[in-house]
Amino acid sequence: FCLENTDPRMRGRGIQLLSQVLLQCYSLLQEKEVLHLVVFYESRLQDHHLVIPSVLQGLRALSMCEVLSPGLAVSVLKAIFQEVHVQSLLQLDRHTVYSIITNFMSTREEELKGLGANFTFGFIQVMDGEKDPRNLLVAFQIVRDLIAKDYDLGPFVEELFEVTSCYFPVDFTPPPNDPHGIQREDLILSLRAVLASTPQFAEFLLPLLIEKLDSELQSAKLDSLQTLTACCAIYGQKELQEFLPSLWSSLRREVFQTASEKIESECLAALRALSACLSRSVLSSDSEDPLDSFLSSILQDCRHHLCEPDMKLVWPSAKLLQAAAGASLRACHRLTRSVLPLLLEQYNKHTQSSQRRTILEMLLGFLELQQKWGHVEEDESTLLSLQAPVCSVVFSALTDASVQLQLVGIKALTVLGSLQGFLTSSDLELVVDHLIRLALHEEDSQSSEAAMEAAGSLAPSYPKVFSGRMVPRLEEELQSGRAGKEREESYHNRHSLQQRCLQALAAVSTHTSIVRETVPVLLQHLQKVQKGTEARNTQDMVSVCQSLHRVALQCQQDAEGCWYFHQTVVPCLLAMAVQASMPESTHTLPGKALLEEEVLAAMIPVISAATTHLSPELAAQSVSQVVPLFLDGEVSFLPQNSFPCSFQPFGAGECLEAQRRLVALLMAFVCSLPRDVAIPQQEWLLRELLALSCSCNCPFTATTAAKCFAGLVNKHPAGQQLDDVLQLAVNRMEPSLAEGPHRMQALTLLLWVRLALDKWGRGAGEPSLAPTVLPAQVTKALVLRYHPLSSRLADKLLGLLGDTELGPAAADGFSLLMAESPDVLHKGCHADVRIMFRQRFFTDNVPKLVQGFHGAGPDVKANYLKGLSHVLNHLPKPVLVTELPTLLSLLLEALSCSDRVVQLSTLSCLHPLLLEAPQIMSLHVDTLVTKFLNLTSSPTMAVRIAALRCAHALTSLPTTVLLPYKGRVIRALAKPLDDKKRLVRKEAVAARGEWCVEVAAEE
């Protein structure tokens, strides 16, 4: 009845119902049914305009039918092209037409190609005048498919270009709260893909790009440059030839005149793309090389600027030349041949260091291009012919008094060294001599450090030269530095020279053959320092360990070097430490120096870095020696293993206190082993570590024992053995936490083991303990493993916040639980670290912290605030922002706490929130302003700085919120401008300036 009704509205309703049904069941239709429906719908396209939207929906459903008879797709599209004025339809109906075309192009490609250019013309009529960005994205994709799938464009190439290029450059600003999420960049990229899809558009597009480049609109220039770069990837010399002079003129003008770094960068990228495009052109014997002609015009316009006395346009010219040269080997060869001699001449012509630095930086850019294209015979004649003057210029820069010129010279030296065959053997010797001089004797630390880095970069290319010339010289200087006292040199000068020698030895150790030379020198020096009697032996030992650590890190990616370093350094360090820990040695200065916490802390990363990258087989070989050393006193694998008495670090008695300190080295080793390496006598080792961590009077020893215990627990397979060890820990630590002299040691163990297990994941259904208490370092191990016991330990830790004696330390323990562990329990040492353990800890424990705070007495409330601020300060900011409304009032209360750690941690937490959640923070602006201004007068410098940074961040809040406080804040920030600390004054200037300028501007 509806389909035959004379009222177009009623007919429309009938067709709408039919179309909706077809959209649900089009896949079930048979071929004859589809044929009859297509004929019906095509006839309805001639119906009243109110019916057309429903007809198009039905045709869209039929366009998705797999049983569509041959010829029907063409018939439907012809009917749409002839009967429907698409651009008079609503957006949704126009989108339906594009969808029908897209469906047919994906399933009936050959049929549509049979239409020839008529299909292209029909689509042009459909798209012409489209304005909606949702439809344009689909239309642009159709145009890309027309070109990519080789549809016949016929005589309509220009028309197709015009119907798309009219949107260039894209000028679209999405409306606020746009549900479709279409951004300007989406349209730009989609249109660019169309314009740069075929060389057939070149004759129309290139004049348009040149026109837009000459406009004053920055966005138009950027879009044009990026489109030009994209076009060069598919264009050839034929398409570009006519427009090259105009393109070069526009690019040159922009680089010479623009103040925008972005515009300049895109210009250089476009020039590089043009040069690359011309480099791909195939030359015939009688034709002119288009690349050579193009580069000649560039040289003609830029060359003379390199010789101008005022050097005003030197850098823009150099950038243009380098961009063109960076496109291909041919371009690089052609420009280098012309420019390098000129730059060398200009360097020698100018005498000022600043001018020479500028010229050398340009020369460096061309040398880096040579480095990019590698060692190719074609450019040998150019660069090798200039080998002597280039080296002369670089070497002269290294001896110049200007530090900045020296730094550029060192960079150039590194590049020259990377060009195989460029430096002769005599040049290499001179290079090494210069690097040694700069590294050891140059007053400025920048040049010294740069020279060491350069040595490390060049050493793998010339290992024989550096091991045969540089290492002996450094060893000689190191020994002469130690003998400097006899030459009446000051300690400071001797110590500085020793430091630099040690750093240089480490820096140059970037090849296994060099490592074999430098490591014995470093170890020998460490042994000499140990035997010395100078008062600052501790710092000297730390310096040697820092150099060894750097060498260890550089060896990690080379299996041979890593194993050599491990089997050479680790036994030697252990032997020296064991010797120093012997009872008869502890009363002497050397023994005390080696056993000092600072030295042992410096040895830990050396052993750890030497162990983490061992293969499982080699690690198993090493662990079979090191663990028996500590458990059984087996010293046979150590060099110089003749000790006056046995080594028993887990033995009883005060005389063994020095030996117990070496558990730190055991921790560095076993906690860095791969997880699949079995540790001999592990259960016994865990029991000894547990006993030591709970009973030792030395905080350093107790802490390292607890960390070692936690590291082993973290990697321990789940099961009964692990539960037995943890139950033993519970039984051992419960009385220690309750009372006695070792409460702090117990707390430390509780923290570490809880973290270790919270980063680890126990399998479902595995048994869990139900302890009443577990002390301090256990907790961190549990946190990292998500062990079921971790929640119980967290509750115990929360309970300790109310303890007047342990409360402050327990609060600081939350920082330990949330922060990265530098030596154990991190991924670098193969710890089992589960993702989002911090978020889980936050979810489980922050509500309890808040509840505990409200129920705590006034004397311990600060402990809860400190714990909360530590947790929030290490929480990922997106998580923190979502929880901010419920926690902000507590954070503001924390700012009133007298504990400076609480203040500093809370300010650090609030600062990013001011930038990332301004709307929420605006609700508390009155309190925030008052608190921050009060803290700018704190007696602690770090708190004053943090408060000023937060006051600065307040300017990110809405201006209407800030205006009532403008005068008050500006007056209050005048006081810290006179602060006695420079860093405070610096932050005060920045904060006050922002309030004066930004808020006033908005006002």
XYZ file of C-alpha atoms in Angstrom, residues 8-640:
633
model
C 5.425 10.996 -1.659
C 5.801 10.970 2.117
C 3.920 7.710 2.393
C 5.915 6.211 -0.516
C 9.062 7.351 1.239
C 8.011 5.579 4.431
C 7.356 2.367 2.531
C 10.720 2.485 0.743
C 12.416 3.375 4.042
C 10.988 0.245 5.692
C 12.044 -1.931 2.763
C 15.549 -0.429 2.790
C 15.930 -0.986 6.531
C 14.941 -4.630 6.079
C 17.436 -5.033 3.224
C 20.247 -3.543 5.328
C 19.620 -6.337 7.836
C 19.299 -9.261 5.421
C 21.089 -8.357 2.170
C 23.423 -11.344 2.562
C 20.438 -13.754 2.359
C 19.071 -12.501 -0.955
C 19.165 -14.593 -4.133
C 20.412 -13.356 -7.475
C 16.938 -12.953 -9.044
C 15.680 -11.128 -5.978
C 18.590 -8.716 -6.165
C 17.920 -8.133 -9.864
C 14.246 -7.242 -9.298
C 15.119 -4.994 -6.338
C 17.791 -3.151 -8.319
C 15.347 -2.501 -11.157
C 12.779 -1.234 -8.656
C 15.179 1.053 -6.839
C 16.647 2.464 -10.065
C 13.124 3.443 -11.169
C 12.520 5.101 -7.783
C 15.538 7.397 -8.357
C 13.201 9.325 -10.691
C 10.637 9.720 -7.905
C 9.990 12.742 -5.677
C 13.030 14.182 -3.875
C 11.572 13.165 -0.496
C 11.881 9.513 -1.524
C 15.514 9.667 -2.698
C 17.268 9.245 0.748
C 15.439 5.969 1.409
C 16.140 4.767 -2.138
C 19.862 5.396 -1.641
C 19.820 3.389 1.592
C 18.300 0.459 -0.275
C 20.885 0.714 -3.040
C 23.627 0.771 -0.409
C 22.306 -2.525 0.961
C 22.182 -4.044 -2.538
C 25.733 -2.811 -3.283
C 26.957 -5.152 -0.546
C 25.308 -8.261 -2.042
C 27.734 -10.877 -3.290
C 25.179 -12.282 -5.777
C 24.852 -9.012 -7.686
C 24.558 -9.892 -11.390
C 27.208 -8.591 -13.819
C 26.291 -5.189 -15.164
C 24.059 -4.169 -12.273
C 26.790 -2.132 -10.545
C 27.316 -0.092 -13.707
C 23.561 0.283 -14.118
C 23.113 1.574 -10.566
C 25.940 4.099 -10.816
C 24.727 5.361 -14.200
C 21.293 5.883 -12.693
C 22.725 7.797 -9.720
C 24.946 9.940 -11.932
C 22.030 10.792 -14.235
C 19.089 11.104 -11.852
C 20.494 12.372 -8.523
C 21.887 15.822 -7.838
C 24.060 14.598 -4.990
C 25.207 17.918 -3.588
C 21.616 18.991 -2.974
C 21.195 16.098 -0.526
C 21.824 16.136 3.194
C 25.220 15.095 4.540
C 24.137 11.591 5.531
C 22.572 10.947 2.117
C 25.684 12.182 0.312
C 27.736 9.872 2.505
C 25.461 7.013 1.388
C 26.284 7.748 -2.262
C 30.022 7.667 -1.507
C 29.518 4.369 0.318
C 27.758 2.846 -2.716
C 30.649 3.912 -4.962
C 33.206 2.568 -2.486
C 31.414 -0.785 -2.228
C 31.272 -1.225 -5.995
C 34.927 -0.205 -6.425
C 36.019 -2.875 -3.962
C 33.889 -5.701 -5.473
C 33.148 -4.770 -9.101
C 36.385 -3.093 -10.195
C 36.568 -4.559 -13.699
C 32.934 -3.702 -14.448
C 33.456 -0.096 -13.403
C 36.624 0.183 -15.468
C 34.479 -0.826 -18.420
C 32.774 2.539 -18.127
C 36.069 4.195 -19.024
C 36.406 7.904 -18.329
C 32.638 8.187 -17.883
C 32.965 6.740 -14.389
C 35.578 9.344 -13.478
C 33.400 12.121 -14.868
C 30.348 10.833 -12.995
C 32.270 10.811 -9.709
C 33.555 14.350 -10.344
C 29.941 15.494 -10.657
C 29.060 13.701 -7.409
C 31.935 15.238 -5.430
C 31.913 18.725 -6.876
C 31.016 21.183 -4.106
C 31.340 18.763 -1.165
C 32.023 20.599 2.115
C 31.470 18.202 4.977
C 34.773 16.829 6.393
C 33.236 13.402 7.075
C 32.319 13.044 3.413
C 35.565 14.562 2.184
C 37.635 11.877 3.896
C 35.665 9.218 1.999
C 35.763 11.162 -1.262
C 39.533 11.661 -1.053
C 39.934 7.916 -0.533
C 37.864 7.244 -3.654
C 40.101 9.563 -5.682
C 43.201 7.772 -4.353
C 41.680 4.443 -5.396
C 40.808 5.792 -8.849
C 44.465 6.660 -9.387
C 46.109 3.761 -7.530
C 43.937 1.111 -9.261
C 44.529 2.670 -12.667
C 41.009 3.728 -13.571
C 40.741 5.621 -16.847
C 40.851 9.360 -16.153
C 40.560 10.222 -19.860
C 40.356 13.936 -20.586
C 39.198 14.673 -17.054
C 42.583 14.804 -15.290
C 42.408 18.550 -14.815
C 38.783 18.380 -13.681
C 39.617 15.695 -11.129
C 42.517 17.820 -9.911
C 40.340 20.906 -9.649
C 37.598 19.155 -7.723
C 40.120 18.076 -5.075
C 42.716 20.879 -5.112
C 40.059 23.465 -4.322
C 40.392 22.347 -0.690
C 44.131 23.112 -0.639
C 45.392 24.312 1.749
C 42.970 22.817 4.228
C 41.302 25.420 6.443
C 39.270 23.506 8.988
C 38.787 23.940 12.718
C 36.823 21.131 14.365
C 33.912 22.323 16.475
C 34.208 21.920 20.240
C 33.166 18.525 21.571
C 33.047 17.126 18.037
C 31.736 13.537 18.383
C 33.288 12.503 15.068
C 36.850 13.320 16.133
C 37.953 14.531 12.696
C 40.996 16.778 12.995
C 42.487 19.248 10.553
C 45.552 17.022 10.246
C 43.369 14.111 9.052
C 42.071 16.178 6.148
C 45.521 17.553 5.334
C 47.099 14.104 5.097
C 44.201 12.655 3.147
C 44.227 15.489 0.603
C 48.020 15.355 0.347
C 47.816 11.671 -0.502
C 45.485 12.579 -3.400
C 47.538 15.466 -4.766
C 50.780 13.499 -4.566
C 49.331 10.292 -6.003
C 50.081 10.757 -9.699
C 52.530 12.663 -11.917
C 49.545 13.580 -14.117
C 48.686 16.298 -11.589
C 52.156 17.850 -11.762
C 51.445 20.523 -14.392
C 48.505 21.784 -12.319
C 49.806 21.202 -8.801
C 53.291 22.688 -8.997
C 52.105 26.196 -9.996
C 49.588 26.003 -7.133
C 52.338 25.091 -4.661
C 54.543 27.911 -5.883
C 51.640 30.331 -5.489
C 50.983 29.199 -1.910
C 54.697 29.383 -1.076
C 54.591 33.059 -1.996
C 51.652 33.727 0.326
C 51.920 35.235 3.771
C 50.071 32.422 5.515
C 52.472 30.201 7.480
C 50.175 27.173 7.472
C 49.821 27.408 3.691
C 53.586 27.504 3.281
C 54.072 24.486 5.522
C 51.380 22.490 3.741
C 52.825 23.399 0.343
C 56.354 22.403 1.323
C 55.261 19.091 2.794
C 53.133 18.357 -0.281
C 56.058 19.179 -2.563
C 58.255 16.777 -0.625
C 55.635 14.054 -0.968
C 55.271 14.686 -4.711
C 58.996 14.350 -5.344
C 58.797 10.719 -4.290
C 56.730 9.852 -7.401
C 57.615 12.623 -9.860
C 60.378 12.388 -12.395
C 62.654 14.894 -14.016
C 60.135 15.471 -16.812
C 57.432 16.713 -14.440
C 59.762 18.989 -12.476
C 61.956 20.439 -15.199
C 59.773 23.396 -16.161
C 59.187 24.509 -12.579
C 62.655 24.028 -11.062
C 63.768 27.688 -11.316
C 60.610 28.953 -9.622
C 60.724 26.249 -6.940
C 64.378 26.959 -6.174
C 63.706 30.682 -6.004
C 60.886 30.187 -3.492
C 62.840 27.772 -1.345
C 65.929 29.996 -1.316
C 63.872 33.041 -0.362
C 62.208 31.239 2.541
C 65.474 29.920 3.970
C 67.178 33.291 3.656
C 64.301 35.313 5.098
C 62.094 33.205 7.330
C 62.169 33.481 11.089
C 60.380 30.144 11.492
C 62.546 27.105 12.177
C 59.703 24.864 11.042
C 59.451 26.615 7.668
C 63.212 26.442 7.242
C 63.272 22.750 8.103
C 60.512 21.935 5.613
C 62.242 24.004 2.909
C 65.435 22.032 3.366
C 63.486 18.763 3.289
C 61.772 19.831 0.038
C 65.096 20.815 -1.529
C 66.559 17.450 -0.535
C 63.556 15.720 -2.094
C 63.940 17.695 -5.336
C 67.604 16.798 -5.529
C 66.814 13.138 -4.847
C 64.165 13.116 -7.552
C 66.578 14.527 -10.131
C 69.224 12.072 -9.003
C 66.966 9.210 -10.093
C 66.708 10.470 -13.674
C 68.193 8.196 -16.332
C 70.752 9.956 -18.495
C 71.280 9.464 -22.205
C 74.585 10.121 -23.898
C 73.440 13.289 -25.619
C 71.231 14.813 -22.926
C 72.094 17.343 -20.262
C 72.188 16.102 -16.674
C 69.216 17.828 -14.957
C 70.753 17.223 -11.525
C 73.988 18.922 -12.529
C 72.089 21.922 -13.915
C 69.988 22.213 -10.772
C 72.994 21.964 -8.461
C 74.880 24.504 -10.558
C 72.115 27.040 -10.001
C 72.223 26.337 -6.269
C 75.994 26.781 -6.221
C 75.749 29.978 -8.214
C 73.308 31.519 -5.711
C 74.989 30.268 -2.514
C 78.690 30.088 -3.200
C 79.413 33.790 -2.968
C 77.668 34.040 0.415
C 80.278 31.676 1.855
C 82.957 34.252 1.046
C 81.254 37.367 2.387
C 83.270 39.115 5.126
C 80.262 39.702 7.400
C 79.206 36.034 7.017
C 75.577 37.149 7.283
C 74.107 34.477 4.995
C 76.761 31.837 5.533
C 74.616 29.451 7.548
C 71.494 29.638 5.365
C 73.655 29.036 2.297
C 75.456 26.134 3.924
C 72.173 24.549 4.981
C 70.821 24.773 1.436
C 73.974 23.232 -0.002
C 74.022 20.443 2.566
C 70.330 19.685 2.030
C 70.890 19.307 -1.711
C 74.044 17.265 -1.166
C 72.308 14.943 1.257
C 69.927 13.635 -1.393
C 72.248 11.228 -3.208
C 75.826 10.200 -3.693
C 75.964 12.027 -7.028
C 74.702 15.245 -5.467
C 77.084 14.912 -2.554
C 80.041 14.346 -4.863
C 79.144 17.283 -7.099
C 78.694 19.825 -4.283
C 81.529 18.590 -2.082
C 83.931 18.950 -4.977
C 83.026 22.632 -5.264
C 82.393 23.638 -1.657
C 85.094 21.908 0.397
C 88.079 23.751 -1.146
C 86.238 27.032 -0.656
C 85.537 26.319 3.019
C 89.144 25.320 3.646
C 90.293 28.548 2.039
C 87.880 30.615 4.141
C 88.988 28.882 7.347
C 92.597 29.836 6.761
C 91.585 33.327 5.675
C 89.731 34.150 8.898
C 91.614 34.447 12.165
C 88.854 34.902 14.731
C 87.917 31.731 16.577
C 84.172 32.407 16.306
C 84.385 32.719 12.503
C 86.572 29.643 12.242
C 84.107 27.706 14.353
C 81.263 28.636 11.995
C 83.257 27.559 8.939
C 84.387 24.328 10.599
C 80.795 23.505 11.537
C 79.832 23.858 7.881
C 82.794 21.709 6.886
C 81.668 19.172 9.476
C 78.241 19.022 7.854
C 79.767 18.027 4.503
C 82.061 15.507 6.158
C 79.031 13.929 7.839
C 77.438 13.575 4.406
C 80.533 11.718 3.258
C 80.128 9.522 6.317
C 76.479 8.896 5.367
C 77.334 7.582 1.892
C 80.248 5.533 3.132
C 83.439 4.511 1.364
C 82.666 4.670 -2.362
C 85.253 4.901 -5.105
C 83.469 7.768 -6.855
C 84.209 10.257 -4.108
C 87.766 9.143 -3.406
C 89.281 11.665 -5.796
C 87.413 14.582 -4.190
C 87.961 13.905 -0.510
C 91.311 12.151 -0.642
C 92.768 14.949 -2.723
C 91.897 17.283 0.175
C 93.100 14.913 2.894
C 96.087 17.004 3.970
C 94.352 20.416 4.195
C 91.272 18.913 5.888
C 93.411 17.243 8.551
C 95.445 20.428 8.979
C 92.302 22.479 9.620
C 90.881 19.968 12.091
C 94.157 19.597 13.977
C 94.552 23.361 14.194
C 91.088 23.600 15.763
C 92.123 21.088 18.418
C 94.992 23.322 19.508
C 93.003 26.570 19.473
C 92.398 28.390 22.734
C 88.643 28.552 22.072
C 86.805 25.715 23.793
C 83.888 25.937 21.355
C 86.231 25.589 18.379
C 87.912 22.647 20.072
C 84.555 20.920 20.525
C 83.698 21.275 16.843
C 87.187 20.044 15.970
C 86.689 16.943 18.113
C 83.390 16.198 16.341
C 85.107 16.606 12.966
C 87.929 14.351 14.100
C 85.428 11.652 15.015
C 83.820 11.860 11.578
C 87.174 11.740 9.788
C 88.077 8.662 11.776
C 84.888 6.944 10.669
C 85.823 7.413 6.972
C 87.736 4.236 6.261
C 91.057 4.827 4.587
C 91.038 8.584 5.020
C 93.490 8.878 7.929
C 97.027 7.617 7.430
C 98.953 5.803 10.154
C 100.838 8.992 11.014
C 97.545 10.885 11.151
C 96.113 8.292 13.536
C 99.094 8.652 15.845
C 98.589 12.403 15.829
C 94.883 11.911 16.503
C 95.659 9.794 19.560
C 98.182 12.366 20.808
C 95.641 15.178 20.473
C 92.950 13.177 22.253
C 95.303 12.311 25.125
C 96.334 15.945 25.509
C 92.753 17.190 25.479
C 91.477 14.445 27.753
C 94.160 14.844 30.416
C 95.524 18.349 30.271
C 92.842 20.628 28.810
C 91.545 22.880 31.585
C 87.967 22.996 30.331
C 86.037 19.878 31.300
C 83.852 20.047 28.162
C 86.822 19.506 25.867
C 88.220 16.807 28.119
C 84.949 14.854 28.179
C 84.409 15.296 24.444
C 87.912 13.980 23.734
C 87.232 10.881 25.848
C 83.953 10.258 24.035
C 85.723 10.645 20.700
C 88.362 8.130 21.757
C 85.625 5.683 22.662
C 83.953 6.189 19.280
C 87.140 5.729 17.268
C 88.692 2.896 19.270
C 86.581 0.068 17.742
C 87.739 1.158 14.251
C 91.417 1.334 15.213
C 91.890 -0.987 18.208
C 95.601 -1.630 17.575
C 96.438 2.067 17.482
C 94.544 2.876 20.666
C 95.703 -0.191 22.621
C 99.284 0.256 21.454
C 99.592 4.027 21.805
C 96.852 5.503 23.994
C 96.617 2.902 26.759
C 100.379 2.877 27.548
C 100.409 6.678 27.613
C 97.452 6.761 29.974
C 99.085 4.150 32.204
C 102.273 6.205 32.273
C 100.364 9.371 33.145
C 98.462 7.495 35.857
C 101.691 6.331 37.461
C 103.292 9.764 37.118
C 100.240 11.249 38.784
C 100.743 9.000 41.769
C 104.396 10.011 41.889
C 103.527 13.660 41.613
C 104.145 14.213 45.298
C 107.852 13.674 44.710
C 107.734 16.437 42.111
C 106.108 18.681 44.734
C 102.852 18.915 42.836
C 99.724 19.774 44.791
C 97.400 16.970 45.759
C 94.590 18.607 43.829
C 96.527 18.560 40.547
C 97.661 14.974 41.061
C 94.181 13.863 41.992
C 92.646 15.648 38.987
C 95.130 14.009 36.613
C 94.469 10.578 38.128
C 90.726 11.089 37.787
C 91.032 11.995 34.132
C 93.367 9.074 33.436
C 90.876 6.690 35.003
C 87.997 8.205 33.052
C 89.969 8.073 29.788
C 90.929 4.439 30.330
C 87.270 3.602 30.798
C 86.118 5.699 27.826
C 88.531 4.073 25.374
C 87.553 0.535 26.450
C 85.051 0.017 23.633
C 86.745 -2.983 21.988
C 87.564 -6.332 23.562
C 91.263 -6.147 22.672
C 91.486 -2.736 24.381
C 89.547 -3.977 27.406
C 92.199 -6.660 27.836
C 94.752 -3.863 28.127
C 92.848 -1.350 30.268
C 91.271 -3.641 32.872
C 94.646 -4.876 34.266
C 95.794 -1.237 34.499
C 92.686 -0.248 36.457
C 92.916 -3.232 38.794
C 96.619 -2.665 39.367
C 95.928 0.941 40.240
C 93.189 -0.111 42.653
C 95.594 -2.465 44.377
C 98.186 0.269 44.676
C 95.630 2.625 46.168
C 94.621 -0.066 48.657
C 98.196 -0.382 49.829
C 98.731 3.365 50.061
C 98.519 5.507 53.151
C 97.042 8.731 51.831
C 94.031 10.144 53.630
C 91.835 10.275 50.484
C 92.261 6.657 49.430
C 88.517 6.141 49.766
C 87.701 8.617 46.996
C 90.472 7.178 44.820
C 89.008 3.696 45.193
C 85.559 4.965 44.331
C 86.959 6.606 41.192
C 88.552 3.353 40.036
C 85.289 1.497 40.650
C 83.357 4.076 38.661
C 85.726 3.552 35.727
C 85.404 -0.215 36.023
C 81.629 0.166 36.037
C 81.716 2.121 32.789
C 83.920 -0.545 31.200
C 81.506 -3.246 32.379
C 78.556 -1.453 30.781
C 80.475 -1.082 27.500
C 81.298 -4.803 27.486
C 77.742 -6.013 27.988
C 76.845 -6.329 24.302
C 79.979 -8.341 23.479
C 79.901 -11.878 24.894
C 83.676 -12.343 24.751
C 84.438 -9.006 26.384
C 81.731 -9.491 29.000
C 83.083 -12.871 30.096
C 86.673 -11.621 30.132
C 85.695 -8.684 32.296
C 83.672 -10.868 34.656
C 86.262 -13.568 35.210
C 89.028 -10.980 35.574
C 87.420 -8.242 37.662
C 84.947 -10.032 39.946
C 87.469 -12.502 41.504
C 90.000 -9.683 41.890
C 87.545 -7.391 43.694
C 86.404 -10.236 45.932
C 89.994 -11.154 46.732
C 90.889 -7.590 47.667
C 87.783 -7.280 49.809
C 88.387 -10.614 51.561
C 91.988 -9.625 52.248
C 90.872 -6.301 53.700
C 88.296 -8.046 55.908
C 90.807 -10.325 57.592
C 91.098 -9.553 61.334
C 94.723 -8.535 61.120
C 93.966 -6.044 58.351
C 91.074 -4.176 59.859
C 93.200 -1.962 62.087
C 95.154 -0.540 59.113
C 94.063 2.395 57.003
C 93.919 0.501 53.684
C 91.639 -2.186 55.112
C 89.298 0.404 56.578
C 89.178 2.317 53.297
C 88.177 -0.699 51.208
C 85.514 -1.750 53.707
C 83.964 1.677 53.971
C 80.368 1.890 52.864
C 81.180 4.360 50.084
C 83.723 2.022 48.486
C 81.573 -1.094 48.796
C 78.634 0.844 47.340
C 80.844 1.722 44.346
C 81.890 -1.920 43.883
C 78.263 -3.153 43.818
C 77.368 -1.774 40.346
C 80.670 -3.077 38.936
C 79.896 -6.659 39.951
C 76.242 -6.297 38.983
C 77.014 -4.936 35.498
C 79.606 -7.667 35.002
C 77.011 -10.342 35.795
C 73.666 -9.310 34.283
C 74.584 -10.117 30.651
C 76.332 -13.448 31.202
C 74.971 -16.443 29.358
C 73.215 -18.971 31.643
C 76.090 -21.438 31.183
C 78.807 -18.973 32.173
C 76.682 -17.552 34.989
C 76.226 -21.076 36.390
C 79.977 -21.595 36.243
C 80.582 -18.386 38.173
C 77.866 -18.901 40.779
C 79.325 -22.302 41.624
C 82.423 -20.453 42.842
C 81.058 -17.280 44.427
C 78.305 -18.757 46.625
C 80.634 -21.407 48.194
C 83.039 -18.543 48.958
C 80.462 -16.977 51.283
C 78.935 -20.165 52.680
C 81.984 -22.448 52.906
C 84.907 -20.037 52.810
C 86.118 -21.644 49.545
C 88.760 -19.180 48.293
C 90.676 -21.340 45.844
C 89.327 -19.516 42.747
C 90.482 -16.103 44.014
C 93.799 -14.645 42.857
C 96.365 -14.329 45.645
